[in-house]
GROMACS .gro file of C-alpha atoms in nm:
model
  201
    1MET     CA    1   1.341  -0.409  -1.807
    2ARG     CA    2   1.288  -0.441  -1.435
    3THR     CA    3   1.103  -0.188  -1.220
    4LEU     CA    4   1.235  -0.090  -0.877
    5ILE     CA    5   0.985   0.046  -0.624
    6GLU     CA    6   0.957   0.084  -0.248
    7SER     CA    7   0.742  -0.121  -0.011
    8GLN     CA    8   0.407   0.037   0.086
    9TYR     CA    9   0.133  -0.017   0.345
   10PHE     CA   10  -0.203  -0.101   0.181
   11PRO     CA   11  -0.079   0.082  -0.130
   12CYS     CA   12  -0.271   0.333  -0.336
   13LEU     CA   13  -0.424   0.245  -0.674
   14GLU     CA   14  -0.141   0.412  -0.863
   15TYR     CA   15   0.105   0.167  -0.704
   16PHE     CA   16  -0.095  -0.133  -0.821
   17SER     CA   17  -0.145   0.018  -1.164
   18VAL     CA   18   0.233   0.029  -1.199
   19ILE     CA   19   0.277  -0.331  -1.084
   20LYS     CA   20  -0.005  -0.464  -1.302
   21ASN     CA   21   0.156  -0.319  -1.613
   22ARG     CA   22   0.507  -0.455  -1.550
   23LYS     CA   23   0.650  -0.803  -1.600
   24GLU     CA   24   0.907  -0.785  -1.320
   25VAL     CA   25   0.898  -0.563  -1.013
   26TRP     CA   26   1.166  -0.546  -0.744
   27ILE     CA   27   1.068  -0.426  -0.397
   28GLU     CA   28   1.343  -0.222  -0.230
   29THR     CA   29   1.430  -0.371   0.110
   30LYS     CA   30   1.767  -0.215   0.191
   31GLU     CA   31   1.696   0.157   0.164
   32HIS     CA   32   1.669   0.366   0.480
   33PHE     CA   33   1.314   0.409   0.605
   34VAL     CA   34   1.167   0.739   0.488
   35LYS     CA   35   0.909   0.920   0.701
   36GLN     CA   36   0.581   1.070   0.576
   37THR     CA   37   0.557   0.838   0.277
   38TYR     CA   38   0.333   0.551   0.174
   39ARG     CA   39   0.583   0.311   0.328
   40ASN     CA   40   0.398   0.320   0.659
   41ARG     CA   41   0.074   0.499   0.574
   42CYS     CA   42  -0.235   0.471   0.358
   43TYR     CA   43  -0.546   0.678   0.294
   44ILE     CA   44  -0.905   0.558   0.324
   45LEU     CA   45  -1.240   0.733   0.287
   46ASP     CA   46  -1.468   0.760   0.589
   47ALA     CA   47  -1.792   0.951   0.639
   48ASN     CA   48  -1.617   1.282   0.703
   49ARG     CA   49  -1.297   1.294   0.499
   50VAL     CA   50  -1.005   1.117   0.343
   51LEU     CA   51  -0.840   0.966   0.649
   52PRO     CA   52  -0.467   0.888   0.679
   53LEU     CA   53  -0.366   0.577   0.870
   54ALA     CA   54  -0.001   0.583   0.976
   55ILE     CA   55   0.195   0.309   1.154
   56PRO     CA   56   0.435   0.438   1.424
   57MET     CA   57   0.788   0.310   1.389
   58ILE     CA   58   1.063   0.247   1.641
   59GLY     CA   59   1.355   0.471   1.553
   60GLY     CA   60   1.180   0.627   1.258
   61ASN     CA   61   1.405   0.933   1.283
   62LYS     CA   62   1.721   0.725   1.248
   63ASN     CA   63   1.880   0.580   0.937
   64ILE     CA   64   1.746   0.228   0.973
   65PRO     CA   65   1.721  -0.005   0.670
   66MET     CA   66   1.370  -0.086   0.557
   67ASP     CA   67   1.409  -0.456   0.634
   68GLU     CA   68   1.512  -0.375   0.992
   69ILE     CA   69   1.273  -0.093   1.088
   70LYS     CA   70   1.035  -0.222   1.357
   71ILE     CA   71   0.672  -0.142   1.423
   72ASP     CA   72   0.591   0.030   1.753
   73TYR     CA   73   0.316  -0.173   1.917
   74GLY     CA   74   0.354   0.033   2.232
   75GLN     CA   75   0.116   0.276   2.068
   76LYS     CA   76  -0.249   0.181   2.006
   77TRP     CA   77  -0.236   0.224   1.631
   78LEU     CA   78  -0.346  -0.130   1.545
   79ASN     CA   79  -0.687  -0.115   1.710
   80ASN     CA   80  -0.731   0.241   1.582
   81HIS     CA   81  -0.657   0.134   1.225
   82TRP     CA   82  -0.891  -0.160   1.244
   83ARG     CA   83  -1.175   0.045   1.390
   84ALA     CA   84  -1.125   0.309   1.120
   85ILE     CA   85  -1.129   0.045   0.844
   86ILE     CA   86  -1.444  -0.115   0.988
   87SER     CA   87  -1.613   0.223   1.021
   88ALA     CA   88  -1.524   0.319   0.665
   89TYR     CA   89  -1.607  -0.005   0.484
   90ASN     CA   90  -1.829  -0.228   0.698
   91LYS     CA   91  -2.134  -0.127   0.493
   92SER     CA   92  -1.962  -0.156   0.157
   93PRO     CA   93  -2.073  -0.432  -0.082
   94PHE     CA   94  -1.761  -0.649  -0.062
   95PHE     CA   95  -1.571  -0.573   0.258
   96GLU     CA   96  -1.715  -0.877   0.438
   97TYR     CA   97  -1.536  -1.108   0.193
   98TYR     CA   98  -1.195  -0.959   0.270
   99GLU     CA   99  -1.242  -0.876   0.640
  100PRO     CA  100  -1.120  -1.205   0.792
  101TYR     CA  101  -0.805  -1.206   0.577
  102LEU     CA  102  -0.726  -0.843   0.651
  103HIS     CA  103  -0.781  -0.894   1.023
  104LYS     CA  104  -0.553  -1.198   1.024
  105ILE     CA  105  -0.276  -1.009   0.843
  106LEU     CA  106  -0.290  -0.705   1.072
  107TYR     CA  107  -0.326  -0.891   1.399
  108LYS     CA  108  -0.040  -1.125   1.324
  109LYS     CA  109   0.162  -0.834   1.462
  110HIS     CA  110   0.460  -0.852   1.232
  111GLU     CA  111   0.776  -0.731   1.397
  112THR     CA  112   0.898  -0.533   1.096
  113LEU     CA  113   0.716  -0.297   0.862
  114LEU     CA  114   0.855  -0.482   0.562
  115GLY     CA  115   0.713  -0.810   0.689
  116LEU     CA  116   0.366  -0.658   0.722
  117ASN     CA  117   0.382  -0.479   0.387
  118ASN     CA  118   0.501  -0.791   0.208
  119GLU     CA  119   0.208  -0.996   0.337
  120VAL     CA  120  -0.035  -0.717   0.246
  121LEU     CA  121   0.111  -0.703  -0.104
  122THR     CA  122   0.093  -1.081  -0.150
  123PHE     CA  123  -0.272  -1.085  -0.047
  124CYS     CA  124  -0.366  -0.792  -0.269
  125LEU     CA  125  -0.190  -0.932  -0.576
  126LYS     CA  126  -0.378  -1.259  -0.530
  127VAL     CA  127  -0.724  -1.106  -0.506
  128LEU     CA  128  -0.647  -0.864  -0.791
  129ASN     CA  129  -0.531  -1.151  -1.015
  130ILE     CA  130  -0.199  -0.976  -1.084
  131ASP     CA  131   0.070  -1.223  -1.189
  132THR     CA  132   0.362  -0.982  -1.213
  133GLU     CA  133   0.684  -1.142  -1.089
  134ILE     CA  134   0.776  -0.984  -0.755
  135LYS     CA  135   1.133  -0.996  -0.630
  136TYR     CA  136   1.311  -0.834  -0.335
  137THR     CA  137   1.645  -0.657  -0.336
  138SER     CA  138   1.931  -0.795  -0.125
  139THR     CA  139   2.160  -0.490  -0.146
  140TYR     CA  140   2.107  -0.117  -0.180
  141GLU     CA  141   2.202   0.047  -0.506
  142LYS     CA  142   2.173   0.421  -0.541
  143GLY     CA  143   2.174   0.419  -0.922
  144PRO     CA  144   2.169   0.523  -1.200
  145PHE     CA  145   2.082   0.188  -1.351
  146ASP     CA  146   2.095   0.021  -1.687
  147GLU     CA  147   1.765  -0.133  -1.796
  148THR     CA  148   1.597  -0.047  -1.466
  149GLU     CA  149   1.297   0.177  -1.414
  150ASP     CA  150   1.371   0.334  -1.075
  151ILE     CA  151   1.053   0.477  -0.925
  152ARG     CA  152   1.145   0.452  -0.557
  153SER     CA  153   0.976   0.739  -0.369
  154VAL     CA  154   0.816   0.866  -0.691
  155ILE     CA  155   0.464   0.767  -0.581
  156HIS     CA  156   0.437   0.997  -0.282
  157PRO     CA  157   0.143   1.132  -0.078
  158LYS     CA  158   0.274   1.488  -0.116
  159SER     CA  159   0.292   1.459  -0.495
  160ASP     CA  160  -0.032   1.424  -0.691
  161TYR     CA  161  -0.065   1.131  -0.931
  162ILE     CA  162  -0.157   1.372  -1.213
  163CYS     CA  163   0.209   1.483  -1.214
  164ARG     CA  164   0.296   1.136  -1.343
  165GLU     CA  165   0.173   0.904  -1.619
  166TYR     CA  166   0.125   0.578  -1.434
  167PHE     CA  167  -0.241   0.600  -1.345
  168THR     CA  168  -0.566   0.733  -1.493
  169PRO     CA  169  -0.850   0.697  -1.242
  170ILE     CA  170  -1.185   0.552  -1.341
  171PRO     CA  171  -1.459   0.663  -1.097
  172TYR     CA  172  -1.644   0.390  -0.912
  173GLN     CA  173  -1.924   0.405  -0.656
  174GLN     CA  174  -1.785   0.502  -0.316
  175LEU     CA  175  -1.979   0.499   0.010
  176PHE     CA  176  -1.928   0.858   0.115
  177GLY     CA  177  -1.922   1.201  -0.043
  178SER     CA  178  -2.057   1.343  -0.367
  179LYS     CA  179  -1.711   1.398  -0.517
  180PHE     CA  180  -1.503   1.099  -0.618
  181ALA     CA  181  -1.189   1.060  -0.406
  182THR     CA  182  -0.906   0.943  -0.629
  183ASN     CA  183  -0.604   0.722  -0.568
  184LEU     CA  184  -0.700   0.596  -0.224
  185SER     CA  185  -0.571   0.278  -0.064
  186ILE     CA  186  -0.650  -0.047  -0.240
  187LEU     CA  187  -0.879  -0.111   0.059
  188ASP     CA  188  -1.129   0.134  -0.086
  189LEU     CA  189  -1.141  -0.022  -0.431
  190LEU     CA  190  -1.164  -0.379  -0.303
  191SER     CA  191  -1.440  -0.292  -0.057
  192CYS     CA  192  -1.647  -0.102  -0.313
  193VAL     CA  193  -1.613  -0.312  -0.630
  194GLY     CA  194  -1.476  -0.646  -0.510
  195PRO     CA  195  -1.378  -0.894  -0.783
  196ASP     CA  196  -1.403  -0.625  -1.052
  197ALA     CA  197  -1.121  -0.428  -0.888
  198ASP     CA  198  -0.859  -0.548  -1.136
  199LYS     CA  199  -1.053  -0.388  -1.421
  200TYR     CA  200  -1.004  -0.043  -1.266
  201LEU     CA  201  -0.626  -0.070  -1.270
   0.00000   0.00000   0.00000
């Protein structure tokens, strides 16, 4: 059985837990971009709170296919994201090992959101030692499907992971706060536990 899921920006741990436990995952590329989802946002933990990082899109209010939606570099989101990531994780045990790769990916300035997300995903799968076969759709199919697990838009920032059965968090040492913040971006896990990150998924 194949699993169909949307593309995400520095995805949350639940997303990677799904991928790690599947043999074949298809990334949806032909759906219309959906606002206020993980497609163009992630959540990190800084000294004050869980902080959302959202990428502005060109024509985000229009029905533009995911593989055509373009990133708006007219806004200063890129430097803001990088400063926020540095502020949140610069003192973490393992961030220094990933920093040059993350910087290179972000500052390549991909034209499309899908291009950026795909490179982020490729990097993360490599460092997490996840060998799931990743494929990309070439047409949009609404469904229902035979022998396909369709979880597009199921993992959503407005819907708590406890409503689903894909992910059971294991607390790890975070830099800030006395209460463990669950299901953050993979950036948090990698920065805090490094090469042991795959064990937490």
